Coordinates of C-alpha atoms in Angstrom, one line a residue:
M1 CA 0.1 -0.7 0.3
E2 CA 1.6 3.6 -0.9
K3 CA 0.5 4.4 2.8
R4 CA 2.6 1.5 3.9
A5 CA 5.8 2.0 1.7
K6 CA 6.0 6.1 2.9
T7 CA 4.9 5.6 6.1
Q8 CA 8.4 2.6 6.4
F9 CA 10.8 4.5 4.0
W10 CA 10.2 7.1 6.0
L11 CA 10.4 5.9 9.4
E12 CA 13.7 3.7 7.8
F13 CA 15.5 7.1 6.1
F14 CA 14.7 8.9 10.1
T15 CA 16.1 5.8 12.2
D16 CA 19.3 5.3 10.5
G17 CA 19.7 9.3 10.4
L18 CA 19.7 8.8 13.9
S19 CA 22.3 6.1 14.0
L20 CA 24.5 7.3 11.6
A21 CA 24.7 10.1 14.0
A22 CA 24.7 8.6 17.5
G23 CA 27.7 7.0 15.8
F24 CA 29.7 10.1 15.0
A25 CA 28.4 11.4 18.4
I26 CA 30.0 8.5 20.3
A27 CA 33.1 8.4 17.9
F28 CA 33.8 12.6 17.8
T29 CA 33.4 12.5 21.9
L30 CA 36.3 9.1 23.1
L31 CA 38.7 11.0 20.5
K32 CA 37.6 14.4 21.7
L33 CA 38.9 12.2 25.6
T34 CA 41.4 11.0 24.0
S35 CA 43.5 12.4 21.7
D36 CA 43.7 16.3 20.7
R37 CA 44.0 16.4 17.4
I38 CA 40.7 17.2 16.4
D39 CA 41.2 20.7 17.5
Y40 CA 43.9 21.9 15.2
F41 CA 40.4 21.9 12.7
L42 CA 38.3 25.0 12.1
L43 CA 34.6 25.5 12.1
G44 CA 34.4 25.4 8.3
Q45 CA 35.8 22.1 8.3
W46 CA 34.1 20.7 10.5
F47 CA 30.7 22.3 8.8
E48 CA 31.9 20.5 5.5
Y49 CA 32.9 17.3 6.6
Y50 CA 29.2 16.9 8.3
F51 CA 27.3 18.2 5.1
L52 CA 29.2 16.2 2.4
L53 CA 28.6 13.1 5.7
L54 CA 24.5 14.4 4.8
I55 CA 25.3 14.4 0.8
A56 CA 26.0 10.5 1.1
Y57 CA 23.7 8.9 3.8
V58 CA 20.8 10.9 1.0
S59 CA 22.1 10.0 -2.1
T60 CA 22.5 6.6 -1.0
F61 CA 19.4 6.2 1.5
L62 CA 17.5 7.4 -1.7
L63 CA 19.2 5.2 -4.1
F64 CA 19.7 1.8 -2.7
H65 CA 16.9 1.6 -0.6
T66 CA 15.4 -1.5 -0.4
S67 CA 11.8 -1.9 -1.4
I68 CA 10.9 -4.9 0.3
D69 CA 8.5 -4.4 2.9
I70 CA 9.4 -4.8 6.3
H71 CA 8.3 -7.8 7.6
Q72 CA 9.2 -9.9 4.9
R73 CA 12.7 -8.7 5.5
N74 CA 14.6 -11.7 7.3
R75 CA 17.0 -11.0 10.2
A76 CA 19.4 -13.1 7.0
V77 CA 18.7 -10.3 5.1
E78 CA 18.1 -7.4 7.3
I79 CA 22.2 -7.6 8.0
V80 CA 22.4 -7.8 4.8
N81 CA 20.8 -4.7 3.1
I82 CA 22.7 -2.9 6.5
L83 CA 25.9 -3.5 5.3
K84 CA 25.5 -2.4 1.8
N85 CA 24.3 1.0 2.4
N86 CA 26.5 1.8 5.6
T87 CA 29.1 0.7 3.0
L88 CA 28.1 2.3 0.7
V89 CA 27.1 5.7 2.7
F90 CA 31.3 5.3 3.6
L91 CA 32.4 5.1 0.3
V92 CA 31.0 8.0 -0.8
F93 CA 31.1 9.8 2.0
L94 CA 35.6 8.8 1.3
A95 CA 35.1 10.4 -2.3
L96 CA 33.4 13.2 -1.4
L97 CA 36.4 14.0 0.8
L98 CA 38.8 13.5 -1.4
L99 CA 37.6 14.9 -4.1
F100 CA 36.6 18.2 -2.1
K101 CA 40.2 18.0 -0.3
N102 CA 39.2 18.1 3.3
E103 CA 41.9 17.8 5.7
L104 CA 39.5 15.7 8.3
M105 CA 40.2 13.0 6.3
I106 CA 43.3 12.6 7.8
I107 CA 41.6 11.1 10.8
R108 CA 40.8 8.1 9.8
R109 CA 40.5 7.3 14.0
L110 CA 37.5 9.1 13.8
Y111 CA 36.5 7.6 10.4
V112 CA 36.7 3.8 11.3
T113 CA 35.2 3.9 14.8
S114 CA 32.4 6.1 13.9
F115 CA 31.1 3.5 10.7
A116 CA 30.9 0.7 13.3
F117 CA 29.1 2.0 15.6
Y118 CA 27.1 3.2 13.0
L119 CA 26.7 -0.7 11.7
A120 CA 26.4 -2.1 15.5
F121 CA 23.4 1.2 16.4
T122 CA 21.9 0.5 13.2
A123 CA 21.0 -3.1 13.5
I124 CA 19.5 -2.5 16.4
A125 CA 17.6 0.3 15.6
R126 CA 16.2 -1.5 12.7
Y127 CA 15.0 -4.1 15.3
Y128 CA 13.4 -2.6 17.5
L129 CA 11.9 -0.5 14.1
K130 CA 10.9 -3.7 12.7
R131 CA 9.2 -4.8 16.4
W132 CA 7.0 -2.0 16.8
L133 CA 5.4 -2.0 13.4
T134 CA 5.1 -5.9 12.8
G135 CA 2.8 -5.0 16.1
S136 CA 4.7 -6.8 18.6
F137 CA 4.4 -3.2 20.6
S138 CA 0.5 -3.5 19.9
E139 CA -0.1 -0.5 22.1
Q140 CA 2.6 1.7 19.8
R141 CA 0.4 -0.2 16.7
S142 CA -2.4 1.0 17.3
K143 CA -0.7 4.3 17.6
I144 CA -0.3 4.4 13.7
A145 CA -2.2 2.0 12.3
S146 CA -5.4 3.0 10.8
Y147 CA -8.7 1.4 12.5
V148 CA -10.0 -0.5 9.7
G149 CA -13.0 -3.1 9.0
V150 CA -14.2 -5.7 7.3
L151 CA -17.2 -6.6 5.2
T152 CA -16.7 -10.4 3.3
T153 CA -18.2 -13.5 4.0
K154 CA -17.6 -16.8 5.7
D155 CA -15.6 -18.6 3.3
R156 CA -13.1 -16.0 2.5
A157 CA -12.7 -14.0 6.5
E158 CA -10.3 -16.1 7.3
S159 CA -7.7 -16.0 4.6
F160 CA -8.4 -13.0 4.0
V161 CA -8.1 -11.3 7.1
E162 CA -4.8 -13.5 8.1
E163 CA -3.6 -12.5 5.0
L164 CA -3.8 -8.5 6.3
K165 CA -3.2 -8.5 9.9
K166 CA 0.8 -9.0 7.6
D167 CA 0.5 -5.5 7.0
W168 CA 2.1 -4.1 9.3
S169 CA 0.4 -0.3 8.7
I170 CA -3.4 -1.1 9.5
K171 CA -5.3 -3.1 12.7
V172 CA -8.6 -5.4 11.7
T173 CA -10.3 -4.0 14.4
G174 CA -13.7 -6.0 12.9
I175 CA -15.7 -8.0 10.3
A176 CA -19.3 -8.2 9.5
L177 CA -20.3 -11.6 7.2
L178 CA -22.1 -10.7 4.6
D179 CA -23.7 -14.3 3.5
N180 CA -27.6 -13.0 4.6
F181 CA -27.0 -11.1 0.9
V182 CA -25.2 -13.8 -0.9
E183 CA -28.4 -16.3 -3.3
N184 CA -27.1 -18.3 -6.0
G185 CA -23.0 -17.7 -5.3
R186 CA -23.7 -13.1 -5.7
F187 CA -24.2 -10.7 -3.7
V188 CA -27.4 -8.6 -3.6
F189 CA -27.3 -5.7 -1.1
D190 CA -30.8 -5.6 -0.3
K191 CA -31.4 -2.1 3.2
E192 CA -35.1 -4.4 4.2
L193 CA -33.1 -7.3 5.0
E194 CA -32.7 -6.6 8.5
F195 CA -33.7 -8.8 11.8
G196 CA -37.5 -8.3 13.1
L197 CA -39.1 -7.2 9.7
D198 CA -41.7 -9.2 8.6
N199 CA -41.3 -11.0 5.0
E200 CA -39.5 -14.3 4.3
R201 CA -36.4 -13.1 3.1
T202 CA -35.8 -12.6 6.5
K203 CA -37.1 -14.8 8.2
I204 CA -34.4 -17.4 6.0
A205 CA -31.9 -14.9 7.4
T206 CA -32.1 -15.1 10.7
K207 CA -33.0 -19.5 10.4
N208 CA -29.4 -19.1 9.0
R209 CA -27.5 -16.2 10.5
I210 CA -23.9 -17.0 12.4
K211 CA -24.3 -16.8 16.5
F212 CA -22.4 -14.1 18.7
P213 CA -20.3 -13.8 20.2
H214 CA -18.1 -15.3 16.3
I215 CA -14.2 -15.7 16.8
I216 CA -12.1 -15.0 13.3
C217 CA -8.2 -14.9 13.6
E218 CA -8.1 -15.5 17.3
D219 CA -8.5 -12.0 17.8
I220 CA -11.0 -9.9 15.3
P221 CA -14.8 -10.2 16.7
V222 CA -17.6 -10.6 13.8
I223 CA -19.1 -7.8 14.9
A224 CA -22.5 -8.3 12.0
T225 CA -23.9 -9.9 10.2
D226 CA -27.4 -8.1 8.6
I227 CA -28.4 -3.8 7.5
R228 CA -26.6 -3.2 11.3
F229 CA -23.4 -3.2 9.9
L230 CA -23.9 0.1 8.9
D231 CA -24.7 1.3 12.5
W232 CA -21.1 -0.3 13.5
I233 CA -18.8 1.9 10.8
R234 CA -21.2 4.6 11.8
S235 CA -20.4 4.5 15.4
T236 CA -16.6 3.3 15.7
P237 CA -13.6 4.5 15.4
L238 CA -12.7 3.1 11.2
D239 CA -9.8 4.9 8.7
E240 CA -10.6 2.3 6.1
V241 CA -12.8 -0.4 5.5
F242 CA -12.6 -3.4 2.8
I243 CA -15.0 -4.8 1.0
N244 CA -14.0 -8.7 -0.3
L245 CA -17.2 -9.6 -1.9
P246 CA -18.6 -12.1 -4.9
Y247 CA -20.9 -10.0 -6.6
E248 CA -21.8 -9.9 -10.0
Y249 CA -23.0 -6.1 -11.2
S250 CA -21.4 -2.4 -9.7
E251 CA -25.0 -1.7 -8.7
D252 CA -24.8 -5.0 -5.7
V253 CA -22.5 -3.1 -4.1
S254 CA -22.4 0.8 -5.3
E255 CA -25.0 1.3 -2.6
I256 CA -22.3 -0.1 -0.1
V257 CA -20.2 1.8 -1.6
E258 CA -22.2 5.8 -1.8
E259 CA -22.6 5.3 2.4
L260 CA -19.1 4.3 3.4
E261 CA -18.1 8.1 1.2
N262 CA -20.0 9.7 2.5
M263 CA -18.7 8.4 5.9
G264 CA -15.2 10.0 4.9
V265 CA -14.9 6.5 5.1
T266 CA -11.3 4.9 2.5
V267 CA -13.0 2.1 0.9
H268 CA -10.8 -1.4 -0.8
L269 CA -13.0 -2.6 -3.3
N270 CA -12.2 -5.9 -5.0
V271 CA -13.5 -6.8 -8.2
P272 CA -14.4 -9.9 -9.4
V273 CA -12.7 -9.8 -13.0
L274 CA -9.1 -9.2 -11.1
D275 CA -9.8 -12.0 -8.9
N276 CA -10.2 -14.4 -12.0
M277 CA -7.4 -12.6 -13.5
L278 CA -4.9 -12.7 -11.3
T279 CA -5.3 -16.4 -10.4
E280 CA -4.3 -17.0 -13.7
S281 CA -1.7 -14.7 -14.3
N282 CA 1.7 -15.4 -13.5
F283 CA 2.6 -11.3 -12.1
D284 CA 0.4 -9.4 -9.4
N285 CA 2.0 -7.0 -9.8
I286 CA -1.6 -4.4 -10.3
N287 CA -2.3 -0.9 -10.2
C288 CA -5.8 0.6 -10.8
K289 CA -5.4 4.5 -11.2
M290 CA -8.1 6.9 -13.3
Y291 CA -7.0 7.7 -16.5
A292 CA -9.1 10.4 -19.6
G293 CA -12.2 9.4 -16.7
Y294 CA -12.3 6.2 -16.9
P295 CA -10.8 4.0 -13.5
V296 CA -8.5 1.3 -15.5
A297 CA -6.2 -1.5 -13.5
T298 CA -2.5 -1.6 -15.0
F299 CA -0.3 -5.1 -14.5
A300 CA 2.9 -5.0 -14.7
P301 CA 5.8 -8.3 -14.3
A302 CA 7.3 -5.9 -13.0
I303 CA 7.8 -2.8 -11.7
H304 CA 10.6 -0.5 -11.6
S305 CA 11.0 2.9 -10.1
S306 CA 11.7 5.9 -11.7
A307 CA 14.7 7.3 -9.8
G308 CA 16.2 4.4 -10.0
L309 CA 15.9 4.0 -15.1
A310 CA 16.2 7.8 -14.2
L311 CA 19.5 7.0 -12.6
K312 CA 20.8 4.3 -14.7
R313 CA 20.3 6.8 -18.1
F314 CA 22.3 9.6 -16.4
L315 CA 25.2 6.9 -15.5
D316 CA 24.8 5.0 -19.3
V317 CA 25.0 8.6 -20.4
V318 CA 28.2 9.8 -18.1
L319 CA 29.9 6.3 -18.9
S320 CA 28.9 6.6 -23.6
I321 CA 31.1 9.0 -23.4
I322 CA 34.4 8.5 -21.1
G323 CA 33.1 5.0 -23.7
I324 CA 33.6 6.9 -26.9
I325 CA 37.0 9.1 -25.6
L326 CA 38.6 5.5 -24.8
S327 CA 37.1 3.3 -28.2
V328 CA 38.7 6.2 -30.4
P329 CA 42.3 5.0 -30.1
I330 CA 41.7 1.7 -29.5
I331 CA 39.7 2.0 -32.5
A332 CA 42.0 3.6 -34.9
I333 CA 44.6 0.8 -34.1
V334 CA 43.0 -2.5 -34.8
A335 CA 41.1 -0.8 -37.8
I336 CA 44.5 -0.7 -40.3
P337 CA 44.8 -4.6 -39.8
L338 CA 41.5 -4.7 -40.5
L339 CA 40.8 -3.2 -43.6
I340 CA 43.9 -4.8 -44.7
E341 CA 43.0 -8.7 -43.9
S342 CA 39.4 -7.5 -45.1
P343 CA 38.9 -4.4 -47.4
G344 CA 35.6 -2.7 -46.9
P345 CA 33.2 -0.3 -44.5
L346 CA 34.9 -0.4 -40.5
L347 CA 31.9 -0.2 -38.6
F348 CA 29.4 -3.0 -39.7
K349 CA 25.0 -1.6 -38.7
Q350 CA 22.9 -4.0 -38.8
E351 CA 18.9 -2.9 -37.6
R352 CA 18.5 -5.1 -34.5
V353 CA 15.2 -5.1 -32.0
G354 CA 15.6 -3.4 -29.2
Q355 CA 12.9 -2.1 -26.1
N356 CA 9.1 -3.1 -26.6
G357 CA 9.8 -4.2 -30.7
R358 CA 11.6 -0.5 -31.2
I359 CA 13.8 -1.0 -34.9
F360 CA 17.7 1.2 -34.3
K361 CA 21.2 0.5 -36.2
I362 CA 23.9 -1.3 -33.8
Y363 CA 27.0 -0.1 -34.5
K364 CA 29.9 -2.7 -34.3
L365 CA 33.6 -3.2 -35.8
R366 CA 33.2 -4.8 -38.7
S367 CA 34.8 -9.1 -37.7
M368 CA 33.7 -10.3 -40.5
Y369 CA 33.6 -10.0 -44.2
K370 CA 31.6 -8.4 -46.6
N371 CA 29.3 -11.2 -47.9
A372 CA 29.2 -12.5 -44.9
E373 CA 25.1 -12.4 -44.1
K374 CA 24.9 -13.3 -47.8
R375 CA 26.7 -16.6 -46.4
K376 CA 24.2 -17.4 -42.9
A377 CA 21.7 -19.3 -44.8
E378 CA 24.2 -21.9 -46.4
L379 CA 25.7 -22.3 -42.6
M380 CA 22.2 -22.4 -40.3
K381 CA 22.8 -25.9 -40.6
H382 CA 26.2 -26.1 -38.4
N383 CA 24.0 -23.8 -35.8
K384 CA 25.2 -25.2 -32.5
M385 CA 21.8 -22.8 -30.7
D386 CA 19.4 -24.7 -29.4
G387 CA 16.1 -22.3 -31.5
L388 CA 16.5 -18.5 -32.3
M389 CA 20.2 -17.2 -32.1
F390 CA 22.5 -18.0 -34.5
K391 CA 25.7 -19.4 -33.0
M392 CA 28.3 -21.9 -34.7
D393 CA 32.0 -23.1 -33.9
N394 CA 34.9 -21.5 -36.0
D395 CA 32.6 -19.3 -38.5
P396 CA 34.4 -19.5 -41.2
R397 CA 32.9 -15.6 -42.1
I398 CA 35.2 -14.2 -39.8
T399 CA 38.1 -13.3 -40.2
K400 CA 41.6 -13.0 -38.1
V401 CA 41.3 -10.4 -37.6
G402 CA 38.3 -10.5 -36.7
R403 CA 38.4 -13.4 -34.6
I404 CA 41.1 -11.5 -32.7
I405 CA 39.5 -8.4 -31.6
R406 CA 35.8 -11.0 -30.5
K407 CA 37.4 -12.5 -28.4
L408 CA 38.8 -8.7 -26.6
S409 CA 34.9 -7.6 -27.2
I410 CA 36.9 -4.9 -28.8
D411 CA 34.1 -4.9 -31.3
E412 CA 31.8 -3.3 -29.9
L413 CA 33.1 -0.8 -28.9
P414 CA 31.4 1.4 -31.5
Q415 CA 27.3 0.5 -29.7
F416 CA 28.6 2.8 -26.4
I417 CA 27.2 5.3 -30.3
N418 CA 24.2 3.7 -29.4
V419 CA 24.1 4.0 -25.2
L420 CA 24.2 8.2 -26.0
K421 CA 21.8 8.2 -28.6
G422 CA 19.5 6.3 -26.1
D423 CA 18.9 3.0 -28.2
M424 CA 20.7 1.1 -25.8
S425 CA 22.3 0.6 -21.8
L426 CA 25.3 -0.5 -20.9
I427 CA 24.0 -3.4 -19.1
G428 CA 20.9 -5.1 -20.2
T429 CA 19.6 -8.1 -22.9
R430 CA 20.3 -9.1 -26.3
P431 CA 19.5 -7.1 -28.6
P432 CA 17.9 -9.8 -31.3
T433 CA 18.1 -9.1 -35.0
V434 CA 14.8 -8.4 -37.2
K435 CA 14.6 -11.8 -38.3
E436 CA 15.4 -13.5 -35.2
F437 CA 12.9 -11.4 -33.5
E438 CA 9.5 -12.3 -36.6
Q439 CA 10.2 -15.6 -35.0
Y440 CA 9.1 -14.6 -31.4
E441 CA 6.7 -16.3 -29.5
N442 CA 4.3 -13.9 -27.8
R443 CA 6.2 -14.6 -24.4
H444 CA 9.6 -14.5 -25.8
K445 CA 8.5 -10.9 -26.6
R446 CA 9.1 -9.9 -21.9
R447 CA 13.5 -10.5 -22.5
L448 CA 12.4 -6.7 -24.2
S449 CA 10.4 -4.7 -22.2
M450 CA 13.8 -3.4 -20.8
R451 CA 16.6 -1.2 -23.2
P452 CA 19.2 -4.0 -24.7
G453 CA 22.4 -3.7 -23.8
I454 CA 26.0 -4.2 -24.7
T455 CA 26.0 -6.5 -21.7
G456 CA 24.4 -8.8 -19.6
M457 CA 23.1 -11.1 -18.0
W458 CA 23.5 -13.9 -20.7
Q459 CA 26.8 -12.2 -21.1
V460 CA 28.5 -12.9 -18.1
S461 CA 26.9 -16.0 -17.3
G462 CA 28.5 -17.8 -20.3
R463 CA 27.9 -15.8 -23.1
S464 CA 29.5 -18.5 -26.7
D465 CA 28.7 -21.8 -24.3
I466 CA 25.0 -21.6 -23.4
V467 CA 23.2 -23.0 -26.7
D468 CA 19.8 -22.9 -25.5
F469 CA 18.0 -19.6 -26.2
E470 CA 15.2 -20.0 -23.3
E471 CA 18.0 -20.1 -22.0
V472 CA 18.6 -17.2 -22.7
V473 CA 15.4 -15.6 -22.6
K474 CA 14.8 -17.1 -18.6
L475 CA 18.4 -15.5 -18.0
D476 CA 17.3 -11.8 -19.2
C477 CA 13.9 -13.0 -17.7
E478 CA 15.6 -12.9 -14.1
Y479 CA 17.4 -9.1 -15.1
I480 CA 14.1 -7.8 -15.2
D481 CA 12.5 -8.9 -13.2
N482 CA 15.4 -8.2 -10.0
W483 CA 17.1 -5.3 -12.3
S484 CA 18.3 -3.2 -9.5
T485 CA 21.2 -0.6 -9.4
T486 CA 23.1 -3.3 -7.3
L487 CA 22.4 -5.9 -10.4
D488 CA 23.9 -3.6 -12.4
I489 CA 27.0 -2.9 -10.9
K490 CA 27.7 -6.5 -10.7
I491 CA 26.9 -7.8 -14.1
F492 CA 29.3 -4.5 -14.6
F493 CA 31.8 -5.8 -12.6
K494 CA 31.7 -9.9 -14.3
T495 CA 32.0 -8.3 -17.4
I496 CA 35.5 -6.8 -16.6
K497 CA 36.4 -10.1 -15.9
V498 CA 34.7 -12.0 -18.8
V499 CA 36.6 -9.9 -21.3
L500 CA 39.7 -9.8 -19.0
T501 CA 39.4 -14.0 -19.1
H502 CA 37.9 -14.3 -22.8
K503 CA 36.1 -17.0 -20.6
G504 CA 32.7 -17.4 -22.8
A505 CA 34.3 -15.6 -26.2
E506 CA 34.3 -16.7 -29.4

């Protein structure tokens, strides 16, 4: 939920920030008591020192904060998360100290001691924050949580409420079981259905009603089973109401929703058609929003933060410019023997398929003879790939120099131009040829839901050693589903290792 995500984000931000401040305060105090070195520095230098620390903390937290709900993070995940984030804060801090040449960086004891205290305080603070938020301290939980009521039926109540209870941002205070409004499996709201009225339907409902007291999930009471649920909502403190009923048409529940809206209560309504679709779908990322005056449900196999994607593009631009500058002398050196062996254009241009089917021209150093594409058809029988890619051992179309630059991945250097143009990213999935793409099944296209990259999960997991196209798709989809800035950094350094060792290169 948006409220839960925002609340958790800011609570963790301030908790970690206070841990950082406490760590530096204690480290400073200990240093002050045991050494007089800190007296030699000016107030302005101290101000700059802590300002750079603030920048390092805020930027690192915003970029690398985990979106995993605190309830789902076990002890191991939490410890790894703390080690990673805290280490990144101090590495960025050190880089800023060196960049601004702050003289306080020579006090290594302050830096190391504050880092140790920061780790310890963050671990303790996160532990108690998690206990507080997830309800171990029930009194505190009730002060921060939204009070919630549930309108549902007996067969849905227990499993639904059990899942709601896992959300630390809400406190379920009562349930109304509305089975009496269900006829032939369909919920139909009728305001006349109140016990005491003299009609046949009321008599049947009275006979079948649930006897009080009734408890769901051990501690959640059933408040009502008839029209009196509206009196309960009206008279009790409730911030939100969840409606989970087997209705077929909007008019079946519209009157209830309108009544609750008039009371100023936030309403969460299940949508049966979405229930059925999500049951059959492999993905559960769904967002409902108003577009052009219409309520629209958005399904997505993977949801990535806009801030993270913006950072990815920023790094692509900066690093591709650096890459182009560094590539020019290398290309100039290999161009002479390459053109002597095989006269023709230096660059090879080919139409490739990019993000979600966009066509672009990829640039590579030409490593094959000029008639390579025409000869591909006759060589297809030697294809060692199982699926919609072409690879063969000792490809006769590759020149001697081309074989060397392929082994060293020098032929990929012009793709920095594609990255700068925005057709590709440094890290991504392999862009297929148009012919390969035309043979794709629907499920294969998902590997193109992000910008293709110069390198990626497939390239650092074996490259030419992988001969099954389905394995390539699996690795690409794994990258897309689990994408993060941290994952890109890991792949970047693995790529350097692969290039240096020539593992899987052809």
